[in-house]
Coordinates of N, CA and C in Angstrom, one line a residue:
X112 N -10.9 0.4 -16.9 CA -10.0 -0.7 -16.5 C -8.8 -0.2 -15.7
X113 N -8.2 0.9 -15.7 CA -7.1 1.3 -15.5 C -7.5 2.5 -14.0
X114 N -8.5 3.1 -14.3 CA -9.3 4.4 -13.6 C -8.6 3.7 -12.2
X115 N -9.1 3.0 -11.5 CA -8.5 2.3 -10.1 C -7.1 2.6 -9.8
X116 N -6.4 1.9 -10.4 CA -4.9 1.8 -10.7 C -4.3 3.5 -10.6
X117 N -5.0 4.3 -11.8 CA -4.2 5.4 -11.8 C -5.0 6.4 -10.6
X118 N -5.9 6.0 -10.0 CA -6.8 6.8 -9.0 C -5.7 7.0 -7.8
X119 N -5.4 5.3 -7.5 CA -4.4 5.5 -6.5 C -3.1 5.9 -6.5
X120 N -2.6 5.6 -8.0 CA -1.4 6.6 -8.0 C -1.4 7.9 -7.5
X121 N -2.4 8.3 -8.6 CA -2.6 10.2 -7.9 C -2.8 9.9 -6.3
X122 N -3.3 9.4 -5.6 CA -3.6 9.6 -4.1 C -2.2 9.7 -3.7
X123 N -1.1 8.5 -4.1 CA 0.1 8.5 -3.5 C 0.9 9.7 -3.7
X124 N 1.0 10.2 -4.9 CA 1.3 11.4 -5.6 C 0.9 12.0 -4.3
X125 N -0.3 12.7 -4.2 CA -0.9 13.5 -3.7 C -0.4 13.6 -2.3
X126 N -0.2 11.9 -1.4 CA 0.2 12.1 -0.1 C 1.9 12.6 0.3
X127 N 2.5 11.9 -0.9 CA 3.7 12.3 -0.5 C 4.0 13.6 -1.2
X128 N 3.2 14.7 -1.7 CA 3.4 15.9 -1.6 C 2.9 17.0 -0.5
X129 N 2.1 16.3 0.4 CA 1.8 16.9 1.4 C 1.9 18.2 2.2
X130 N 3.3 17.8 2.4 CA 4.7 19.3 2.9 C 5.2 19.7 1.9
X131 N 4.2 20.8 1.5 CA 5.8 21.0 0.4 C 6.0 22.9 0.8
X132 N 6.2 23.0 2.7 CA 6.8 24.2 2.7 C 8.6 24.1 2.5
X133 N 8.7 25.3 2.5 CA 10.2 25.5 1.7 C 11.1 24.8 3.3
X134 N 12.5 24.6 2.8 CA 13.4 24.2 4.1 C 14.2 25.2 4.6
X135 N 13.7 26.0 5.6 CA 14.2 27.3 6.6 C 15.9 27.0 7.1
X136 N 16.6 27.7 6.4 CA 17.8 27.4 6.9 C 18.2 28.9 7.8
X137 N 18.5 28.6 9.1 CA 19.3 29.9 10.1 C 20.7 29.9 9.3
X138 N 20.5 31.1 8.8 CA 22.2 31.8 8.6 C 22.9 31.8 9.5
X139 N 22.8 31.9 10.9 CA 23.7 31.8 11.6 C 24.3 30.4 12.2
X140 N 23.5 29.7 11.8 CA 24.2 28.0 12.0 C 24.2 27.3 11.0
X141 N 24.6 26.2 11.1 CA 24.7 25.4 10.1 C 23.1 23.8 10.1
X142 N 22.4 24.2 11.2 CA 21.4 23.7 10.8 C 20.0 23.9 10.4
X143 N 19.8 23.2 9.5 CA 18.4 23.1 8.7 C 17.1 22.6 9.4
X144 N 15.5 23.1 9.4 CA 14.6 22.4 9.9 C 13.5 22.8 8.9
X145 N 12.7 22.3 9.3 CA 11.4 22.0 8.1 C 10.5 22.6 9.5
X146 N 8.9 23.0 8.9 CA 7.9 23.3 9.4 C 6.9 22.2 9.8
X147 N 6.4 22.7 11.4 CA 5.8 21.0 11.5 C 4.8 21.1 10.5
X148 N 4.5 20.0 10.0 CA 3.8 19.2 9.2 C 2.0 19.7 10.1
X149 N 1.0 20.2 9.1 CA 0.0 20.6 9.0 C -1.1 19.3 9.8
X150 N -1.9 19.2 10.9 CA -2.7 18.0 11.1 C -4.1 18.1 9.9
X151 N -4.3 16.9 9.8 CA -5.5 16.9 8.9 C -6.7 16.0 9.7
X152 N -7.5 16.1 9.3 CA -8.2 15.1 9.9 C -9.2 14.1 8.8
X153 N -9.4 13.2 9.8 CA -10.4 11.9 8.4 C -11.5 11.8 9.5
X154 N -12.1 10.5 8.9 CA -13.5 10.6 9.3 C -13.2 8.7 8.8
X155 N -13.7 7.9 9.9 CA -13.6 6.2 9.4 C -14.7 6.0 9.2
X156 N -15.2 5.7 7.9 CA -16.4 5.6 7.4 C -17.0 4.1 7.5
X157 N -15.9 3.0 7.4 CA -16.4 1.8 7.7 C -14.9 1.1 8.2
X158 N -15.8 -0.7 8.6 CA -14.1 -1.5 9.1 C -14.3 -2.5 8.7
X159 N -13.7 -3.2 8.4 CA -13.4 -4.6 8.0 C -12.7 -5.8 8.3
X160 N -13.2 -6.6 8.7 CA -12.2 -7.8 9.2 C -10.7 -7.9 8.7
X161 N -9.9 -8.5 9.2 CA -8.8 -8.7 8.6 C -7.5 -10.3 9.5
X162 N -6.9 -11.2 8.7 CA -5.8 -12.2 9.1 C -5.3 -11.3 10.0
X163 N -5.5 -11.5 11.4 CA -4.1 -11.1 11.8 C -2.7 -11.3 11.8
X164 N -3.2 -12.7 11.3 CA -1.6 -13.5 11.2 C -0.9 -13.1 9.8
X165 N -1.4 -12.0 9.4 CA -1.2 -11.7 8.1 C -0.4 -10.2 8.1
X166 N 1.0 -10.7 8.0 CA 2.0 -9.2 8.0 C 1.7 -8.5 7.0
X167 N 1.0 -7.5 6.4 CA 1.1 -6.9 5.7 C 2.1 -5.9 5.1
X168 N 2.5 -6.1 3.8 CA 3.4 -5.6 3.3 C 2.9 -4.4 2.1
X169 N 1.9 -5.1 1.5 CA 1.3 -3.8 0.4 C -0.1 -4.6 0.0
X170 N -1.0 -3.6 -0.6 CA -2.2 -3.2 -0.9 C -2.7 -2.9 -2.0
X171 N -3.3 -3.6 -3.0 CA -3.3 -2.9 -4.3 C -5.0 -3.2 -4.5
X172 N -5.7 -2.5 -4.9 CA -6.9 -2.3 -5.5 C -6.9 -2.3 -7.1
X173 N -7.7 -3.3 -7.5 CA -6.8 -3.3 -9.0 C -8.4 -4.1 -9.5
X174 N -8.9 -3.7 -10.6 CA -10.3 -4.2 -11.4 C -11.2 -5.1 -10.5
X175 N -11.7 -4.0 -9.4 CA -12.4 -4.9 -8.8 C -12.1 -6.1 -7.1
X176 N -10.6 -6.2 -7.1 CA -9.7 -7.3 -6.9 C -9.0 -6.5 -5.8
X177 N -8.9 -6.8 -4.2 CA -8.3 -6.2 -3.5 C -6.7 -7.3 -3.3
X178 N -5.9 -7.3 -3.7 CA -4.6 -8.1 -3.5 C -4.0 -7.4 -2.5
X179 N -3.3 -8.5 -1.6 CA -2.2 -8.5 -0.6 C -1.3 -9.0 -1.0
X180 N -0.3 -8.2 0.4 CA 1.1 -8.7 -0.3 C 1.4 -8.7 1.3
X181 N 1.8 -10.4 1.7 CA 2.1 -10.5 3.2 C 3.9 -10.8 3.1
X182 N 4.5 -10.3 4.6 CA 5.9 -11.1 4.6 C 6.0 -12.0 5.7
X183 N 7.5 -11.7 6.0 CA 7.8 -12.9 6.9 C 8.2 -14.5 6.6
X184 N 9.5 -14.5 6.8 CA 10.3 -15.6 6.0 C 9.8 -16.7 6.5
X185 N 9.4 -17.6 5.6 CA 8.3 -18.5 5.5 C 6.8 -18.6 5.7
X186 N 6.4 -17.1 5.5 CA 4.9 -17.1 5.7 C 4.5 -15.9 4.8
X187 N 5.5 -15.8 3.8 CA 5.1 -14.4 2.8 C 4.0 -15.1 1.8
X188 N 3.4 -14.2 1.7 CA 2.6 -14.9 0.6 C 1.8 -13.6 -0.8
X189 N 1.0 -13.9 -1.5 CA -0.2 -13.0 -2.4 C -1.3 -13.7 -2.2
X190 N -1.9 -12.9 -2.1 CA -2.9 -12.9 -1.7 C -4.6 -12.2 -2.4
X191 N -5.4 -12.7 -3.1 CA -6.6 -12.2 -3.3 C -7.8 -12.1 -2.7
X192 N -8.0 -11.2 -1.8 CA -8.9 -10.9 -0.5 C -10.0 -10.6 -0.4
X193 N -10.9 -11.2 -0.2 CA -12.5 -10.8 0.1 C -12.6 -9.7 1.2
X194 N -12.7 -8.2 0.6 CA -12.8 -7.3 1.9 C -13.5 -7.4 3.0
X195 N -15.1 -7.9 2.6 CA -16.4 -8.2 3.2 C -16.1 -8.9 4.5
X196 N -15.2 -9.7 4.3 CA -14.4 -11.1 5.1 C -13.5 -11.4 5.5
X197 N -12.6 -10.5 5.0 CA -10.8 -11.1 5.5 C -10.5 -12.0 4.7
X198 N -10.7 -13.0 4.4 CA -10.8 -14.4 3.6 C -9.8 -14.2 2.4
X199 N -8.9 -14.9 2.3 CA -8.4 -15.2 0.7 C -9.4 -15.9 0.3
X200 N -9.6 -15.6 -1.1 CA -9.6 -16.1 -2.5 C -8.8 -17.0 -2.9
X201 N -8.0 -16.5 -3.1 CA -6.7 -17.4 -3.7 C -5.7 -17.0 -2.7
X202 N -4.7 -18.0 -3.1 CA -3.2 -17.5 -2.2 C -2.2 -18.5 -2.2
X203 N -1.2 -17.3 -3.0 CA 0.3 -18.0 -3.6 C 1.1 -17.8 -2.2
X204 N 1.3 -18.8 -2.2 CA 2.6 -18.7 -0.7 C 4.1 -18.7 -1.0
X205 N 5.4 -18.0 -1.2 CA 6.3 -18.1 -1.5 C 7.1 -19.0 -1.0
X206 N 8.1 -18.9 -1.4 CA 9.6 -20.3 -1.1 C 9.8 -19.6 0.4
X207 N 10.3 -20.3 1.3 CA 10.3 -20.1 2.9 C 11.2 -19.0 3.3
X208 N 12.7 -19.1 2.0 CA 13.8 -18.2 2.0 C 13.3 -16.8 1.6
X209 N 12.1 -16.6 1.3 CA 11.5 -15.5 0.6 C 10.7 -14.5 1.7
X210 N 11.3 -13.1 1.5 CA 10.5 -11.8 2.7 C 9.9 -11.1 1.8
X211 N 8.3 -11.1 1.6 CA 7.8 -10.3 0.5 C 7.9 -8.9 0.8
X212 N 7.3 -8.3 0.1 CA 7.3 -7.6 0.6 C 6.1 -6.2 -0.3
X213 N 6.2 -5.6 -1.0 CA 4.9 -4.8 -1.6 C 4.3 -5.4 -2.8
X214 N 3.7 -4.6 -3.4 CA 3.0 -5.1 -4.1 C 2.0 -3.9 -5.5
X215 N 2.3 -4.5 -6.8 CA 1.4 -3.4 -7.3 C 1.4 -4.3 -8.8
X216 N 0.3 -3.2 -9.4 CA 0.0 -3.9 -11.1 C 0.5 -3.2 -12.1
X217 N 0.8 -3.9 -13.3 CA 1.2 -3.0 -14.1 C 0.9 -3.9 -15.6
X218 N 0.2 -3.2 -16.4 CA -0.7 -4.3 -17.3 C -0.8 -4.9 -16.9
X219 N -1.8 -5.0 -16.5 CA -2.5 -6.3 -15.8 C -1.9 -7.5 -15.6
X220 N -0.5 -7.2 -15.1 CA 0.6 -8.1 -14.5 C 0.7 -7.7 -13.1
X221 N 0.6 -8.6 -12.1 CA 0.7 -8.3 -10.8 C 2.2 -9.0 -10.5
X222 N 2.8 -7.5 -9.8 CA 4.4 -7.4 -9.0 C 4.4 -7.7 -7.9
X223 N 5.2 -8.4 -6.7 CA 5.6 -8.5 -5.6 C 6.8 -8.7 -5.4

């Protein structure tokens, strides 16, 4: 039930440890730089339709259940999304004064 949820934590975990060379400071100045960052490469295995009128704000994969989380003051919304399709499922639209913005689960209580 949970395997999903905590799969992608670890991923997030994983990506924002990425760089972890040390920060090279010149003794003789007073500035600091980091090492460029390592290229990786991927491979796009598949694609999928998608709203374009749909700002995306966050993404959560959760039992099955791909949820969005769109902004944009008067057009934020949640969203339950048919990958296959683009298509909501469902879809809560927020108050107009409202800029959503991410999105995630937590006992099976969905946050935005």
């Amino acid at each position: 039930m949970y395997s999903k949820a905590v799969f992608s934590f670890i991923i997030v975990l994983m990506l924002a440890s990425c760089n972890n060379e040390e920060i090279k400071t010149d003794s003789s100045s007073s500035e600091t730089s980091l090492a460029a960052p390592q290229s990786i490469s991927y491979i796009v295995v598949d694609a999928y339709p998608h709203d374009t009128a749909a700002f995306t704000q966050g993404l959560e994969w959760y039992d099955d259940v791909l949820i969005e989380s769109t902004g944009l003051y008067g057009k934020s919304s949640l969203r339950q999304v048919v990958p296959t399709n683009g298509k909501s499922k469902k879809q809560i639209n927020n108050e107009k004064d409202i800029f959503a913005e991410g999105v995630t689960v937590w006992r099976d209580t969905v946050y935005q």
